[in-house]
Every structure is written in structure tokens, then in C-alpha cells.
Short mmCIF file of C-alpha atoms in Angstrom, two decimals:
data_model
loop_
_atom_site.label_atom_id
_atom_site.label_comp_id
_atom_site.label_asym_id
_atom_site.label_seq_id
_atom_site.Cartn_x
_atom_site.Cartn_y
_atom_site.Cartn_z
CA MET A 21 0.00 0.00 0.00
CA LYS A 22 1.37 3.42 -0.87
CA PRO A 23 2.10 5.64 2.14
CA ASN A 24 -0.23 8.35 0.86
CA LEU A 25 -3.08 5.88 0.32
CA PHE A 26 -2.53 4.37 3.79
CA LYS A 27 -2.62 7.87 5.30
CA LYS A 28 -5.95 8.53 3.59
CA LEU A 29 -7.43 5.17 4.63
CA SER A 30 -6.10 5.12 8.20
CA PRO A 31 -9.16 6.91 9.68
CA ILE A 32 -11.18 3.94 8.38
CA LEU A 33 -8.67 1.13 8.88
CA TYR A 34 -7.82 1.79 12.52
CA PRO A 35 -11.44 1.69 13.77
CA ILE A 36 -12.08 -1.46 11.70
CA ALA A 37 -8.97 -3.09 13.17
CA SER A 38 -10.08 -2.07 16.66
CA ILE A 39 -13.56 -3.54 16.17
CA LEU A 40 -12.11 -6.77 14.76
CA LEU A 41 -9.75 -7.03 17.72
CA MET A 42 -12.63 -6.57 20.18
CA LEU A 43 -14.70 -9.20 18.36
CA LEU A 44 -11.74 -11.59 18.44
CA VAL A 45 -11.29 -11.07 22.20
CA TRP A 46 -15.04 -11.54 22.69
CA HIS A 47 -15.01 -14.81 20.74
CA LEU A 48 -11.92 -16.07 22.61
CA MET A 49 -13.59 -15.24 25.93
CA PHE A 50 -16.70 -17.12 24.85
CA LEU A 51 -14.60 -20.14 23.88
CA HIS A 52 -12.69 -19.97 27.18
CA VAL A 53 -15.80 -19.71 29.35
CA GLY A 54 -17.77 -22.21 27.27
CA SER A 55 -21.19 -21.19 28.51
CA GLU A 56 -23.79 -19.11 26.64
CA PHE A 57 -25.36 -18.21 29.98
CA VAL A 58 -22.19 -16.78 31.54
CA PHE A 59 -20.60 -15.27 28.42
CA PRO A 60 -22.85 -15.35 25.34
CA SER A 61 -21.49 -15.78 21.84
CA ILE A 62 -21.54 -12.99 19.28
CA GLY A 63 -24.23 -14.82 17.31
CA ALA A 64 -26.50 -15.27 20.33
CA THR A 65 -26.05 -11.61 21.24
CA LEU A 66 -26.87 -10.41 17.72
CA LYS A 67 -29.93 -12.70 17.66
CA SER A 68 -31.12 -11.23 20.97
CA ILE A 69 -30.56 -7.68 19.76
CA TRP A 70 -32.52 -8.42 16.59
CA GLN A 71 -35.41 -9.85 18.63
CA TYR A 72 -35.49 -6.70 20.75
CA LEU A 73 -35.38 -4.44 17.70
CA CYS A 74 -38.34 -6.32 16.19
CA SER A 75 -40.35 -6.00 19.40
CA GLY A 76 -42.83 -3.17 19.81
CA ALA A 77 -42.30 -3.22 23.57
CA PHE A 78 -38.63 -2.34 23.10
CA TRP A 79 -39.40 0.75 21.04
CA LEU A 80 -42.12 1.81 23.48
CA ALA A 81 -39.69 1.48 26.40
CA LEU A 82 -36.98 3.34 24.48
CA LEU A 83 -39.29 6.23 23.59
CA SER A 84 -40.66 6.32 27.13
CA THR A 85 -37.14 6.52 28.54
CA LEU A 86 -36.20 9.23 26.05
CA ALA A 87 -39.30 11.22 27.00
CA ARG A 88 -38.46 10.97 30.71
CA VAL A 89 -34.86 12.03 30.07
CA LEU A 90 -36.01 15.06 28.06
CA LEU A 91 -38.59 15.97 30.70
CA CYS A 92 -36.00 15.73 33.49
CA PHE A 93 -33.55 17.78 31.43
CA ALA A 94 -36.17 20.47 30.81
CA ILE A 95 -37.15 20.63 34.48
CA SER A 96 -33.48 20.78 35.55
CA LEU A 97 -32.77 23.50 32.99
CA ILE A 98 -35.69 25.62 34.19
CA PHE A 99 -34.61 25.28 37.83
CA ALA A 100 -30.97 25.96 36.95
CA ILE A 101 -31.82 29.12 35.03
CA ALA A 102 -34.15 30.34 37.79
CA ILE A 103 -31.63 29.68 40.56
CA GLY A 104 -28.80 31.16 38.47
CA VAL A 105 -30.72 34.37 37.82
CA LEU A 106 -31.75 34.52 41.47
CA ALA A 107 -28.16 33.99 42.61
CA LYS A 108 -26.99 36.76 40.27
CA PHE A 109 -29.33 39.31 41.79
CA VAL A 110 -29.22 38.00 45.40
CA PRO A 111 -25.53 37.40 46.22
CA ALA A 112 -26.37 35.62 49.50
CA ILE A 113 -28.05 32.81 47.56
CA GLY A 114 -24.94 32.40 45.39
CA LYS A 115 -22.77 32.18 48.50
CA ILE A 116 -25.09 29.66 50.13
CA LEU A 117 -25.12 27.46 47.02
CA ALA A 118 -21.35 27.69 46.34
CA PRO A 119 -20.46 24.62 48.48
CA VAL A 120 -23.22 22.57 46.83
CA VAL A 121 -21.95 23.54 43.37
CA ALA A 122 -18.38 22.64 44.38
CA LEU A 123 -19.59 19.25 45.66
CA PHE A 124 -21.41 18.44 42.42
CA ARG A 125 -18.44 19.55 40.32
CA SER A 126 -16.17 17.16 42.18
CA ALA A 127 -18.47 14.13 41.96
CA PRO A 128 -18.35 12.09 38.75
CA THR A 129 -21.66 11.98 36.91
CA VAL A 130 -21.74 8.19 36.73
CA ALA A 131 -21.28 7.89 40.49
CA VAL A 132 -24.17 10.28 41.06
CA MET A 133 -26.38 8.23 38.72
CA VAL A 134 -25.47 4.98 40.52
CA ILE A 135 -26.29 6.58 43.88
CA LEU A 136 -29.61 7.83 42.51
CA ILE A 137 -30.47 4.37 41.20
CA LEU A 138 -29.62 2.82 44.57
CA ILE A 139 -31.61 5.39 46.52
CA ALA A 140 -34.63 5.86 44.23
CA ASP A 141 -36.79 3.36 42.41
CA PRO A 142 -34.92 2.35 39.20
CA ALA A 143 -38.14 2.81 37.21
CA THR A 144 -38.19 6.52 38.08
CA VAL A 145 -34.52 7.25 37.34
CA PRO A 146 -34.03 7.70 33.59
#
């Protein structure tokens, strides 16, 4: 392969090589474990995904989850804007909320979501 052609194709070749490597590791893990229940094969996984995609219940659950996420985002945005404007015009509120903001900035988002799922009902946490 010419160096110039390889340079042009590398944005495509590297991701393909990465995906093939992951699929190879997946298949080797499946062969090592030897149980579809513990570590399913690629074929069984693709079959399961296809069954879900063909199911109306899957799409209903997906759209329902998306709607809840958008609703929660909208509510959070409205509260954030209101509190931000309030904190701008009432400096005491900004000073009171500063430690809370610092706490949330230091906590990873995934950890917060896991805590929310553990505390609240998983059906209500999008």
C-alpha cells in the first residue's frame, strides 16, 4: 500500500482493526468460558438484539425513557436558570449554594447516577 493511500485510509482502517480485535477477544472469551449463559457468543447476542429491535415493547420502552430524560432535562434547565438568575441578583443565595456547586463539580456523573439508582426506584430514574 502506498504511504499516501494508507494515510488517507487510516481513519477507516484503525477503527475497523479495533472492532475486529474486540470481536476476536469476545469470541476467545466465549470459547474460554464455554457457557452461553455466563458469556454469550456474538451470534447469540446479535440474535437477541434483533429480537429486541423487532419488538414493539422495546421501542415503546426506548421512547418512554427518552421522554423521561427530556422531561428531566427540561425541568433541571428551568430550575438551573431560575436559581442562576436569582443567585446573580441576590448574592447571599450564590454564597449559600457555592459549596453545593463545588460538591457536584467534584463528583463524577456516573457515580451520582449509581447513587440515585440505589436510593430511588430504578423505574423513576431515567
